[in-house]
Short mmCIF file of C-alpha atoms and ligand atoms in Angstrom, two decimals:
data_model
loop_
_atom_site.label_atom_id
_atom_site.label_comp_id
_atom_site.label_asym_id
_atom_site.label_seq_id
_atom_site.Cartn_x
_atom_site.Cartn_y
_atom_site.Cartn_z
CA MET A 1 0.00 0.00 0.00
CA SER A 2 1.41 3.37 -0.84
CA ALA A 3 1.64 5.96 1.86
CA SER A 4 1.37 9.74 2.07
CA ALA A 5 3.70 12.73 2.37
CA ASP A 6 6.62 11.03 4.18
CA THR A 7 7.36 8.61 1.37
CA THR A 8 7.63 11.33 -1.25
CA THR A 9 10.07 13.73 0.41
CA ARG A 10 13.18 14.39 -1.68
CA PRO A 11 16.50 15.75 -0.37
CA SER A 12 16.07 19.06 -2.20
CA ASP A 13 12.62 19.73 -0.72
CA ASP A 14 12.21 22.53 1.81
CA ALA A 15 9.37 24.02 3.82
CA ASP A 16 8.10 26.17 0.92
CA SER A 17 8.78 24.15 -2.21
CA PHE A 18 9.28 20.65 -3.51
CA ALA A 19 10.85 19.06 -6.55
CA SER A 20 9.22 16.93 -9.18
CA LEU A 21 11.62 14.26 -10.48
CA ASP A 22 11.84 12.12 -13.59
CA PRO A 23 11.61 8.56 -12.16
CA ARG A 24 13.71 7.20 -15.05
CA THR A 25 16.76 9.27 -14.11
CA GLY A 26 16.04 10.96 -10.79
CA ALA A 27 16.65 14.34 -12.47
CA GLU A 28 14.66 17.33 -11.23
CA VAL A 29 12.12 18.41 -13.85
CA GLY A 30 10.25 21.08 -11.93
CA ARG A 31 9.91 22.89 -8.61
CA TYR A 32 6.56 23.81 -7.13
CA PRO A 33 5.33 25.74 -4.12
CA ILE A 34 3.94 24.00 -1.07
CA HIS A 35 0.66 25.83 -0.68
CA ASP A 36 -0.31 26.54 2.91
CA ARG A 37 -3.63 27.05 4.65
CA ALA A 38 -3.95 30.72 3.62
CA HIS A 39 -3.29 29.96 -0.03
CA VAL A 40 -5.67 26.99 -0.14
CA ARG A 41 -8.44 28.98 1.55
CA ALA A 42 -7.98 31.89 -0.87
CA ALA A 43 -8.21 29.44 -3.80
CA VAL A 44 -11.40 27.92 -2.37
CA ASP A 45 -12.95 31.36 -1.74
CA ALA A 46 -12.21 32.46 -5.31
CA ALA A 47 -13.59 29.17 -6.63
CA ALA A 48 -16.78 29.65 -4.60
CA GLU A 49 -17.43 32.98 -6.36
CA ALA A 50 -16.59 31.45 -9.73
CA ALA A 51 -18.98 28.58 -9.04
CA THR A 52 -21.94 30.96 -8.98
CA TRP A 53 -20.99 32.27 -12.42
CA TRP A 54 -20.35 28.75 -13.74
CA GLU A 55 -23.70 27.43 -12.48
CA GLY A 56 -25.41 30.46 -14.00
CA LEU A 57 -24.09 29.55 -17.45
CA GLY A 58 -26.47 26.60 -17.47
CA PHE A 59 -25.83 23.27 -19.14
CA ALA A 60 -25.46 24.76 -22.63
CA GLY A 61 -22.94 27.42 -21.57
CA ARG A 62 -20.85 24.88 -19.73
CA ARG A 63 -21.09 22.34 -22.54
CA LYS A 64 -19.72 24.90 -25.00
CA ARG A 65 -16.76 25.74 -22.78
CA LEU A 66 -15.99 22.12 -21.90
CA ALA A 67 -16.07 21.30 -25.62
CA ASN A 68 -13.41 24.00 -26.11
CA TRP A 69 -11.36 22.37 -23.38
CA ARG A 70 -11.74 19.02 -25.09
CA ARG A 71 -10.49 20.50 -28.40
CA THR A 72 -7.50 22.09 -26.64
CA LEU A 73 -6.59 18.82 -24.94
CA VAL A 74 -6.82 16.96 -28.23
CA ALA A 75 -4.66 19.57 -29.99
CA GLN A 76 -2.01 19.37 -27.27
CA ILE A 77 -2.23 15.65 -26.54
CA ASP A 78 1.35 14.77 -27.47
CA GLY A 79 2.88 17.53 -25.34
CA LEU A 80 0.68 16.56 -22.41
CA ALA A 81 1.64 12.89 -22.83
CA ARG A 82 5.31 13.92 -22.70
CA THR A 83 4.66 15.70 -19.38
CA VAL A 84 2.94 12.60 -18.00
CA ARG A 85 5.84 10.44 -19.19
CA GLU A 86 8.39 12.77 -17.63
CA GLU A 87 6.79 12.76 -14.18
CA THR A 88 5.61 9.13 -14.01
CA GLY A 89 8.22 7.35 -16.14
CA LYS A 90 5.52 5.44 -18.02
CA PRO A 91 5.92 4.84 -21.78
CA PHE A 92 4.73 7.66 -24.05
CA ASP A 93 2.08 5.42 -25.66
CA ASP A 94 0.60 4.57 -22.26
CA ALA A 95 0.58 8.25 -21.31
CA ARG A 96 -1.19 9.10 -24.57
CA LEU A 97 -3.76 6.34 -24.05
CA GLU A 98 -4.46 7.72 -20.58
CA LEU A 99 -5.16 11.11 -22.14
CA VAL A 100 -7.41 9.66 -24.85
CA LEU A 101 -9.52 7.90 -22.21
CA ALA A 102 -9.66 11.00 -20.00
CA ILE A 103 -10.79 13.17 -22.93
CA ASP A 104 -13.50 10.63 -23.72
CA HIS A 105 -14.79 11.00 -20.17
CA LEU A 106 -14.78 14.80 -20.46
CA ASP A 107 -16.78 14.44 -23.65
CA TRP A 108 -19.31 12.08 -22.11
CA ALA A 109 -19.76 14.12 -18.94
CA SER A 110 -20.39 17.40 -20.74
CA ALA A 111 -22.66 15.79 -23.36
CA ASN A 112 -24.82 13.96 -20.80
CA ALA A 113 -24.97 16.33 -17.83
CA GLU A 114 -28.20 18.00 -18.92
CA LYS A 115 -30.00 14.74 -19.66
CA VAL A 116 -29.01 13.23 -16.30
CA LEU A 117 -29.27 16.26 -14.03
CA LYS A 118 -31.95 18.57 -15.40
CA LYS A 119 -34.90 19.38 -13.19
CA ARG A 120 -37.71 16.89 -13.68
CA SER A 121 -41.32 16.46 -12.56
CA VAL A 122 -42.13 13.43 -10.48
CA SER A 123 -45.45 11.94 -9.52
CA PRO A 124 -46.70 13.34 -6.19
CA GLY A 125 -48.77 10.19 -5.49
CA LEU A 126 -52.48 9.97 -4.82
CA LEU A 127 -52.43 11.34 -1.28
CA MET A 128 -50.58 14.50 -2.35
CA ALA A 129 -52.28 14.97 -5.71
CA ASN A 130 -52.62 18.69 -5.06
CA GLN A 131 -48.81 19.10 -5.24
CA ALA A 132 -46.58 19.60 -8.26
CA ALA A 133 -43.43 17.67 -7.30
CA SER A 134 -40.05 18.19 -8.89
CA LEU A 135 -36.52 16.98 -8.33
CA ALA A 136 -33.44 19.02 -9.15
CA TYR A 137 -29.78 18.01 -8.94
CA ARG A 138 -27.93 21.06 -7.65
CA PRO A 139 -24.15 21.48 -7.67
CA PHE A 140 -22.30 21.62 -4.35
CA GLY A 141 -20.37 24.77 -5.30
CA VAL A 142 -16.70 23.87 -4.85
CA ILE A 143 -15.34 20.35 -5.19
CA GLY A 144 -11.88 19.65 -3.79
CA VAL A 145 -10.23 16.98 -5.94
CA ILE A 146 -7.19 15.18 -4.51
CA GLY A 147 -5.38 12.94 -6.98
CA PRO A 148 -2.78 10.16 -7.14
CA TRP A 149 0.29 9.89 -9.38
CA ASN A 150 -0.21 6.59 -11.19
CA TYR A 151 -2.75 7.91 -13.74
CA PRO A 152 -2.35 11.62 -13.07
CA VAL A 153 -4.76 12.67 -15.85
CA PHE A 154 -7.23 9.82 -16.25
CA THR A 155 -7.96 9.35 -12.56
CA PRO A 156 -8.63 12.94 -11.45
CA MET A 157 -10.45 13.68 -14.72
CA GLY A 158 -13.07 11.18 -13.55
CA SER A 159 -13.90 13.72 -10.86
CA ILE A 160 -12.90 17.03 -12.48
CA ALA A 161 -14.87 16.60 -15.73
CA TYR A 162 -18.00 15.29 -14.02
CA ALA A 163 -17.89 17.93 -11.26
CA LEU A 164 -17.49 20.77 -13.77
CA ALA A 165 -20.20 19.42 -16.08
CA ALA A 166 -22.55 19.24 -13.08
CA GLY A 167 -22.00 22.96 -12.43
CA ASN A 168 -19.31 23.01 -9.74
CA ALA A 169 -15.97 24.78 -9.56
CA VAL A 170 -12.95 22.58 -8.83
CA VAL A 171 -9.81 23.11 -6.75
CA PHE A 172 -7.42 20.31 -7.69
CA LYS A 173 -4.51 19.08 -5.55
CA PRO A 174 -2.44 16.80 -7.79
CA SER A 175 -0.03 14.29 -6.28
CA GLU A 176 3.31 15.75 -5.18
CA LEU A 177 4.87 13.35 -7.71
CA THR A 178 2.95 14.82 -10.65
CA PRO A 179 2.42 18.55 -10.01
CA GLY A 180 3.52 19.45 -13.55
CA VAL A 181 0.69 17.35 -14.98
CA GLY A 182 -1.78 19.18 -12.74
CA HIS A 183 -0.49 22.53 -13.90
CA ALA A 184 -0.61 21.45 -17.55
CA LEU A 185 -4.29 20.54 -17.16
CA ALA A 186 -5.09 23.91 -15.56
CA ARG A 187 -3.16 25.75 -18.30
CA THR A 188 -5.12 24.03 -21.07
CA PHE A 189 -8.37 24.87 -19.28
CA ALA A 190 -7.37 28.54 -19.01
CA GLU A 191 -6.53 28.61 -22.73
CA ALA A 192 -9.81 26.98 -23.69
CA VAL A 193 -12.04 28.98 -21.34
CA PRO A 194 -10.66 32.53 -21.36
CA ASP A 195 -13.53 33.96 -19.29
CA ALA A 196 -12.34 31.71 -16.45
CA ALA A 197 -9.54 34.27 -15.96
CA GLN A 198 -12.09 36.39 -14.08
CA HIS A 199 -13.86 33.33 -12.70
CA PRO A 200 -11.35 30.69 -11.53
CA VAL A 201 -13.53 27.66 -12.08
CA PHE A 202 -10.64 25.22 -12.24
CA THR A 203 -7.55 25.94 -10.17
CA VAL A 204 -4.62 23.91 -8.94
CA VAL A 205 -2.96 23.98 -5.54
CA THR A 206 0.31 22.12 -5.08
CA GLY A 207 1.97 20.50 -2.10
CA LYS A 208 2.05 17.28 -0.15
CA GLY A 209 -0.32 15.65 2.31
CA GLU A 210 -0.70 18.76 4.47
CA THR A 211 -1.90 20.82 1.48
CA GLY A 212 -4.44 18.08 0.75
CA ALA A 213 -5.56 18.16 4.38
CA GLU A 214 -6.01 21.94 4.20
CA LEU A 215 -8.25 21.45 1.18
CA CYS A 216 -10.32 18.92 3.16
CA ARG A 217 -10.88 21.39 6.01
CA ALA A 218 -11.22 24.64 4.02
CA PRO A 219 -14.58 26.27 4.73
CA GLY A 220 -16.47 26.57 1.46
CA VAL A 221 -15.57 23.17 0.06
CA GLY A 222 -18.84 21.36 -0.72
CA LYS A 223 -17.38 17.91 -1.25
CA ILE A 224 -14.00 16.17 -1.43
CA ALA A 225 -13.27 13.69 -4.23
CA PHE A 226 -10.21 11.74 -3.14
CA THR A 227 -8.27 9.08 -5.03
CA GLY A 228 -5.28 7.42 -3.39
CA SER A 229 -4.37 4.77 -0.87
CA SER A 230 -6.82 3.40 1.68
CA ALA A 231 -4.61 4.66 4.53
CA THR A 232 -4.79 8.24 3.22
CA GLY A 233 -8.49 7.80 2.48
CA ARG A 234 -9.11 7.25 6.19
CA ARG A 235 -7.22 10.46 7.04
CA VAL A 236 -9.16 12.39 4.39
CA MET A 237 -12.45 11.20 5.88
CA ALA A 238 -11.33 12.20 9.37
CA THR A 239 -10.29 15.68 8.29
CA ALA A 240 -13.38 16.30 6.16
CA SER A 241 -15.53 15.28 9.11
CA GLU A 242 -14.36 18.44 10.95
CA ASN A 243 -16.80 20.45 8.78
CA LEU A 244 -19.12 17.51 8.02
CA VAL A 245 -18.03 17.73 4.39
CA PRO A 246 -19.09 14.69 2.33
CA VAL A 247 -16.39 12.65 0.64
CA LEU A 248 -16.01 10.37 -2.35
CA ILE A 249 -13.23 7.92 -1.62
CA GLU A 250 -11.52 5.92 -4.41
CA CYS A 251 -8.76 3.78 -2.92
CA GLY A 252 -6.56 0.81 -3.60
CA GLY A 253 -7.31 -2.74 -4.61
CA LYS A 254 -6.01 -6.28 -4.81
CA ASP A 255 -7.86 -7.24 -7.93
CA PRO A 256 -8.26 -10.95 -8.68
CA LEU A 257 -8.50 -12.67 -12.05
CA ILE A 258 -10.38 -15.97 -12.21
CA VAL A 259 -9.56 -18.50 -14.93
CA ALA A 260 -12.41 -21.01 -15.20
CA ALA A 261 -12.13 -24.44 -16.79
CA ASP A 262 -13.88 -23.20 -19.94
CA ALA A 263 -11.66 -20.10 -20.32
CA ASP A 264 -9.75 -19.04 -23.41
CA VAL A 265 -6.45 -19.67 -21.64
CA GLU A 266 -4.24 -17.66 -24.03
CA ALA A 267 -6.53 -14.64 -23.77
CA ALA A 268 -6.62 -14.98 -19.97
CA ALA A 269 -2.80 -15.07 -19.85
CA ASP A 270 -2.60 -11.95 -22.03
CA ALA A 271 -5.03 -10.20 -19.72
CA ALA A 272 -3.17 -11.29 -16.59
CA VAL A 273 0.19 -10.07 -17.88
CA TRP A 274 -1.15 -6.80 -19.27
CA GLY A 275 -3.36 -6.13 -16.24
CA GLY A 276 -0.60 -7.08 -13.81
CA MET A 277 2.47 -5.58 -15.44
CA SER A 278 1.47 -2.56 -17.54
CA ASN A 279 2.35 0.73 -15.87
CA ALA A 280 4.79 -1.40 -13.80
CA GLY A 281 1.77 -2.82 -11.96
CA GLN A 282 0.97 0.60 -10.53
CA THR A 283 -2.70 0.36 -11.43
CA CYS A 284 -5.49 0.37 -8.89
CA VAL A 285 -7.67 -1.89 -11.05
CA GLY A 286 -4.88 -4.10 -12.40
CA VAL A 287 -4.49 -7.81 -11.81
CA GLU A 288 -2.58 -8.69 -8.65
CA ARG A 289 -3.86 -12.23 -7.94
CA VAL A 290 -4.89 -15.05 -10.26
CA TYR A 291 -7.00 -18.03 -9.29
CA ALA A 292 -6.75 -20.64 -12.04
CA VAL A 293 -8.88 -23.77 -11.93
CA GLU A 294 -6.67 -26.89 -11.69
CA SER A 295 -7.60 -28.33 -15.10
CA VAL A 296 -6.18 -25.29 -16.95
CA ALA A 297 -3.65 -24.01 -14.41
CA ASP A 298 -0.50 -25.51 -15.98
CA ARG A 299 -1.39 -24.28 -19.46
CA PHE A 300 -2.23 -20.85 -18.08
CA LEU A 301 1.01 -20.62 -16.09
CA ALA A 302 3.10 -21.63 -19.12
CA ALA A 303 1.46 -18.92 -21.24
CA VAL A 304 1.89 -16.28 -18.50
CA THR A 305 5.54 -17.25 -18.07
CA ALA A 306 6.34 -16.86 -21.77
CA LYS A 307 4.56 -13.52 -22.00
CA ALA A 308 6.05 -12.09 -18.79
CA ARG A 309 9.57 -13.11 -19.83
CA SER A 310 9.20 -11.24 -23.11
CA LEU A 311 8.52 -7.88 -21.42
CA ARG A 312 11.17 -5.15 -21.48
CA VAL A 313 11.52 -2.57 -18.73
CA THR A 314 12.50 0.99 -19.69
CA ALA A 315 16.18 1.53 -18.91
CA THR A 316 17.51 4.83 -17.56
CA ASP A 317 17.64 7.26 -20.49
CA GLY A 318 16.79 4.42 -22.89
CA PRO A 319 13.80 4.17 -25.24
CA ASP A 320 10.45 3.21 -23.79
CA GLY A 321 10.09 -0.43 -22.84
CA ASP A 322 6.82 -2.22 -22.13
CA PHE A 323 6.70 -0.46 -18.78
CA GLY A 324 8.80 2.04 -16.90
CA PRO A 325 10.40 2.44 -13.48
CA MET A 326 8.49 2.64 -10.22
CA THR A 327 7.18 6.20 -10.08
CA MET A 328 7.45 6.40 -6.30
CA PRO A 329 10.82 5.04 -5.09
CA ALA A 330 9.36 4.03 -1.70
CA GLN A 331 7.20 1.48 -3.53
CA LEU A 332 10.32 -0.55 -4.38
CA GLU A 333 10.62 -1.63 -0.76
CA ILE A 334 6.99 -2.73 -0.60
CA VAL A 335 7.38 -4.85 -3.72
CA ARG A 336 10.61 -6.37 -2.35
CA ARG A 337 8.85 -7.21 0.93
CA HIS A 338 5.92 -8.89 -0.82
CA VAL A 339 8.17 -10.94 -3.11
CA THR A 340 10.38 -12.06 -0.23
CA ASP A 341 7.42 -12.93 1.98
CA ALA A 342 5.75 -14.96 -0.78
CA LEU A 343 8.94 -16.94 -1.43
CA GLU A 344 9.74 -17.48 2.25
CA ARG A 345 6.25 -18.88 2.81
CA GLY A 346 6.78 -21.46 0.07
CA GLY A 347 5.70 -19.66 -3.12
CA ARG A 348 7.42 -20.86 -6.30
CA ALA A 349 9.29 -18.22 -8.33
CA VAL A 350 8.28 -18.80 -11.93
CA VAL A 351 9.55 -15.55 -13.44
CA GLY A 352 12.10 -13.37 -11.62
CA GLY A 353 12.33 -13.16 -7.83
CA ALA A 354 13.73 -10.95 -5.11
CA ASP A 355 16.61 -9.93 -7.44
CA SER A 356 14.11 -8.43 -9.86
CA VAL A 357 13.75 -5.39 -7.61
CA GLY A 358 16.35 -2.92 -8.85
CA GLU A 359 17.40 0.60 -7.94
CA ARG A 360 14.58 2.33 -9.83
CA SER A 361 12.54 -0.40 -11.48
CA VAL A 362 11.26 -3.92 -10.98
CA ALA A 363 11.50 -6.60 -13.68
CA PRO A 364 8.44 -8.86 -14.07
CA VAL A 365 7.88 -11.32 -11.23
CA VAL A 366 5.45 -14.25 -11.33
CA ILE A 367 5.13 -16.44 -8.23
CA ALA A 368 2.94 -19.54 -8.14
CA ASP A 369 1.26 -21.34 -5.24
CA VAL A 370 1.56 -18.49 -2.76
CA PRO A 371 -0.06 -19.11 0.65
CA GLU A 372 -3.14 -16.95 1.01
CA GLU A 373 -1.88 -15.34 4.22
CA SER A 374 1.17 -13.92 2.41
CA SER A 375 1.30 -10.13 2.12
CA ALA A 376 1.58 -10.62 -1.65
CA VAL A 377 -2.01 -11.94 -1.49
CA THR A 378 -3.55 -9.79 1.21
CA GLU A 379 -2.00 -6.32 0.60
CA GLU A 380 -1.88 -4.08 -2.45
CA THR A 381 1.57 -4.58 -4.03
CA PHE A 382 1.39 -1.89 -6.73
CA GLY A 383 4.27 -3.41 -8.68
CA PRO A 384 4.81 -5.89 -11.55
CA LEU A 385 4.24 -8.95 -9.36
CA LEU A 386 1.66 -11.51 -10.34
CA VAL A 387 0.59 -14.21 -7.89
CA VAL A 388 -0.86 -17.29 -9.60
CA ASN A 389 -2.63 -19.79 -7.37
CA ARG A 390 -4.43 -22.93 -8.46
CA VAL A 391 -7.87 -23.80 -7.09
CA PRO A 392 -10.02 -26.95 -7.37
CA ASP A 393 -13.03 -25.13 -8.81
CA VAL A 394 -14.70 -21.78 -9.45
CA ASP A 395 -16.43 -21.80 -6.06
CA GLU A 396 -13.06 -21.80 -4.32
CA ALA A 397 -11.78 -19.13 -6.72
CA VAL A 398 -14.73 -16.89 -5.82
CA ARG A 399 -14.26 -17.53 -2.11
CA ARG A 400 -10.58 -16.52 -2.25
CA ALA A 401 -11.23 -13.61 -4.59
CA ASN A 402 -13.65 -12.20 -2.03
CA ALA A 403 -11.37 -12.85 0.96
CA THR A 404 -9.40 -9.58 1.10
CA GLY A 405 -10.70 -6.34 2.59
CA TYR A 406 -10.48 -4.67 -0.81
CA GLY A 407 -13.21 -4.77 -3.45
CA LEU A 408 -12.33 -2.58 -6.41
CA GLY A 409 -12.28 -4.54 -9.68
CA ALA A 410 -12.04 -8.14 -10.84
CA THR A 411 -11.60 -10.10 -14.04
CA VAL A 412 -13.25 -13.37 -15.05
CA PHE A 413 -12.34 -15.62 -17.96
CA SER A 414 -15.05 -18.15 -18.75
CA GLU A 415 -16.75 -18.81 -22.08
CA LYS A 416 -20.15 -19.70 -20.60
CA ARG A 417 -20.34 -18.60 -16.96
CA GLY A 418 -18.69 -15.17 -16.96
CA ASP A 419 -21.71 -13.12 -15.89
CA ASP A 420 -22.75 -15.66 -13.22
CA ILE A 421 -19.28 -15.65 -11.68
CA ALA A 422 -19.17 -11.84 -11.88
CA ALA A 423 -22.42 -11.62 -9.92
CA ARG A 424 -20.81 -13.51 -7.01
CA LEU A 425 -17.82 -11.20 -6.69
CA ARG A 426 -17.74 -8.58 -3.93
CA CYS A 427 -16.39 -5.62 -5.86
CA GLY A 428 -17.47 -2.55 -7.79
CA MET A 429 -16.45 -3.55 -11.33
CA VAL A 430 -15.88 -6.75 -13.30
CA SER A 431 -14.41 -7.40 -16.74
CA VAL A 432 -15.47 -10.65 -18.38
CA ASN A 433 -13.12 -12.15 -21.00
CA GLY A 434 -11.21 -8.85 -21.10
CA VAL A 435 -9.38 -6.75 -18.55
CA ILE A 436 -10.04 -3.28 -17.04
CA SER A 437 -12.48 -2.74 -19.93
CA PHE A 438 -15.02 -1.04 -17.65
CA ALA A 439 -12.69 1.95 -17.05
CA GLY A 440 -12.85 2.98 -20.70
CA ILE A 441 -16.66 2.92 -20.90
CA PRO A 442 -17.73 6.39 -19.73
CA SER A 443 -21.33 5.41 -19.08
CA LEU A 444 -20.32 2.79 -16.47
CA PRO A 445 -19.83 3.83 -12.83
CA PHE A 446 -16.33 3.37 -11.41
CA GLY A 447 -15.58 2.65 -7.76
CA GLY A 448 -15.26 -0.03 -5.14
CA VAL A 449 -16.47 -1.46 -1.86
CA GLY A 450 -14.80 -2.15 1.49
CA GLU A 451 -11.26 -0.79 1.77
CA SER A 452 -11.38 0.24 -1.87
CA GLY A 453 -13.66 3.10 -0.87
CA PHE A 454 -17.16 4.28 -1.72
CA GLY A 455 -19.01 6.59 -4.04
CA ARG A 456 -18.78 6.47 -7.81
CA ILE A 457 -17.09 8.47 -10.53
CA HIS A 458 -18.00 8.13 -14.25
CA GLY A 459 -21.40 7.63 -15.82
CA GLU A 460 -24.74 8.89 -14.56
CA ASP A 461 -23.85 7.98 -10.97
CA GLY A 462 -20.62 9.96 -11.34
CA LEU A 463 -22.53 13.06 -12.43
CA ARG A 464 -25.01 12.74 -9.57
CA GLU A 465 -22.11 12.24 -7.14
CA PHE A 466 -21.22 15.89 -7.65
CA THR A 467 -24.72 17.16 -6.93
CA ARG A 468 -27.18 17.15 -4.08
CA PRO A 469 -30.76 16.24 -4.87
CA GLN A 470 -33.20 19.00 -4.03
CA ALA A 471 -36.88 18.19 -3.65
CA VAL A 472 -39.48 20.86 -4.39
CA ALA A 473 -43.20 20.31 -3.73
CA ARG A 474 -45.34 23.20 -4.97
CA GLN A 475 -48.94 23.32 -3.77
CA ARG A 476 -51.28 23.75 -6.73
CA PHE A 477 -54.57 24.04 -4.84
CA ALA A 478 -55.81 23.69 -1.26
CA LEU A 479 -57.59 20.50 -0.35
CA PRO A 480 -60.59 20.44 2.00
CA ILE A 481 -59.61 19.83 5.66
CA ALA A 482 -61.43 16.47 5.64
CA VAL A 483 -59.00 15.13 3.07
CA THR A 484 -55.81 16.53 4.56
CA SER A 485 -56.50 15.66 8.23
CA PHE A 486 -56.44 11.87 7.60
CA LYS A 487 -59.39 11.49 10.06
CA ARG A 488 -61.21 8.23 9.97
CA THR A 489 -64.99 8.67 10.00
P1 NAD B 501 -1.61 8.58 -1.57
O1 NAD B 501 -2.73 8.15 -0.72
O2 NAD B 501 -0.24 8.52 -1.02
O3 NAD B 501 -1.81 10.08 -2.06
C1 NAD B 501 -2.96 10.49 -2.80
C2 NAD B 501 -3.13 11.98 -2.66
O4 NAD B 501 -3.49 12.29 -1.31
C3 NAD B 501 -1.87 12.81 -2.95
O5 NAD B 501 -2.24 13.94 -3.69
C4 NAD B 501 -1.38 13.19 -1.56
O6 NAD B 501 -0.63 14.36 -1.53
C5 NAD B 501 -2.69 13.37 -0.84
N1 NAD B 501 -2.61 13.26 0.62
C6 NAD B 501 -1.69 12.60 1.36
N2 NAD B 501 -1.97 12.72 2.67
C7 NAD B 501 -3.10 13.46 2.77
C8 NAD B 501 -3.90 13.91 3.85
N3 NAD B 501 -3.60 13.61 5.11
N4 NAD B 501 -5.01 14.64 3.57
C9 NAD B 501 -5.35 14.94 2.29
N5 NAD B 501 -4.63 14.55 1.22
C10 NAD B 501 -3.51 13.80 1.45
O7 NAD B 501 -1.76 7.70 -2.89
P2 NAD B 501 -0.79 7.65 -4.14
O8 NAD B 501 0.45 6.94 -3.71
O9 NAD B 501 -0.69 8.99 -4.76
O10 NAD B 501 -1.64 6.76 -5.16
C11 NAD B 501 -1.59 5.36 -5.17
C12 NAD B 501 -2.81 4.78 -4.51
O11 NAD B 501 -3.96 5.28 -5.16
C13 NAD B 501 -2.88 3.28 -4.63
O12 NAD B 501 -3.35 2.73 -3.43
C14 NAD B 501 -3.92 3.08 -5.73
O13 NAD B 501 -4.57 1.85 -5.69
C15 NAD B 501 -4.83 4.22 -5.48
N6 NAD B 501 -5.60 4.56 -6.68
C16 NAD B 501 -6.94 4.31 -6.67
C17 NAD B 501 -7.69 4.59 -7.79
C18 NAD B 501 -9.18 4.34 -7.80
O14 NAD B 501 -9.85 4.85 -8.69
N7 NAD B 501 -9.73 3.60 -6.86
C19 NAD B 501 -7.09 5.15 -8.91
C20 NAD B 501 -5.73 5.40 -8.89
C21 NAD B 501 -5.00 5.10 -7.75
#
């Protein structure tokens, strides 16, 4: 599990500023201010004024401006992808894909906000037939968005785009590992929406955990949308509770992949390796554990082994490999601990091992037959480590899949029973015969259960998440006392 401010402090950081580093080389690529309480509160106050203007534009006015933002992002996509690559170390193509998916969400949110959120009449029921009843979804005002570093555009955009489309202003605190990406997003917004110069509808504050905490407790914030580790999620909830501010919490996961006896084994192996290793395994909804039914387990493991061995890791200053270094150096130690623990408890190293953990990156590791109590099975690893365990049948696979405290995503490979197995999984999202597919479908809600958090981004639920329902009952005519007093005669 990744941690908060302490794990991201660099030697050159001081009380007022911090460095952003290229994880491939360790070179400083930018320096950013650590915004304090006064700065965060001023940003929130300005956003609160801007929110009134933004809400007043109505759905059409916002749609037009968000469409401009979309066009600007598309026009600048390669430059933005280079910024993402520089601060995360991920391959350029992965960074670009992240942007494409984020832009698609922006598109969907702005196109659908009116349909989902516009004021509507509802039936008052027989007893209250003299009332005209309506339901409106009203914006909160200011949404504080706190983001992680692993998908520094795609992940926060799931809150930013939906919150803006719903009529809120946003103050965004990007991860201290990716502040340049946060600034790049705000710059493109300012270019696309010039009237936001007078009305700061989308602003960025930079800093570490304390800056995020100040955003959580700033008076005027209507809701906090947090994405990060479960440990930080708990702190965010505690701080937001000071002002009884509602929170949306998107946290970590330990996503399982189930390979049933009737699975397309090659496709399942592709999914396991891509879902487990892409972005160096630093994906909340990746694949961290596999439960393969005995009858196909050997074939599956052979296919995974061949695929994992063929992967290339980006070398310092070299061309992009299949995945890059660990973005947060502190994560190296967690991966090393999980690999060592799995092997010491009797797991079988199939690809790589403890030596795969290098100075900046981790080469692919696949370990089979890992005891379920191992930290590699129970805790989020967030590295290119795949645990492959064999099970007698799908029932046992489902039981083990559901056995951790997390419940974000899951993957099922089965030709005939995919949907049935999916229905038995305790998690927010399932891909059947594919992997992480749900994240790219804007109309589907995204989020988890248990230690993976609560609330939903994306889709209709994601739009409503950034609004509060307001009920209005307007009396159309007075009813005789006999009817309204409910007296029995
Ligand atoms: P993190 O929890 O360390 O930090 C997330 C953000 O919270 C950062 O911006 C950080 O500065 C801020 N923060 C830290 N302490 C804070 C505090 N006390 N109050 C307010 N804000 C604070 O997480 P990370 O290392 O940036 O991201 C990796 C984690 O995020 C993984 O666990 C991953 O699974 C999870 N994640 C989840 C999703 C999802 O949608 N569920 C998506 C991406 C990442």
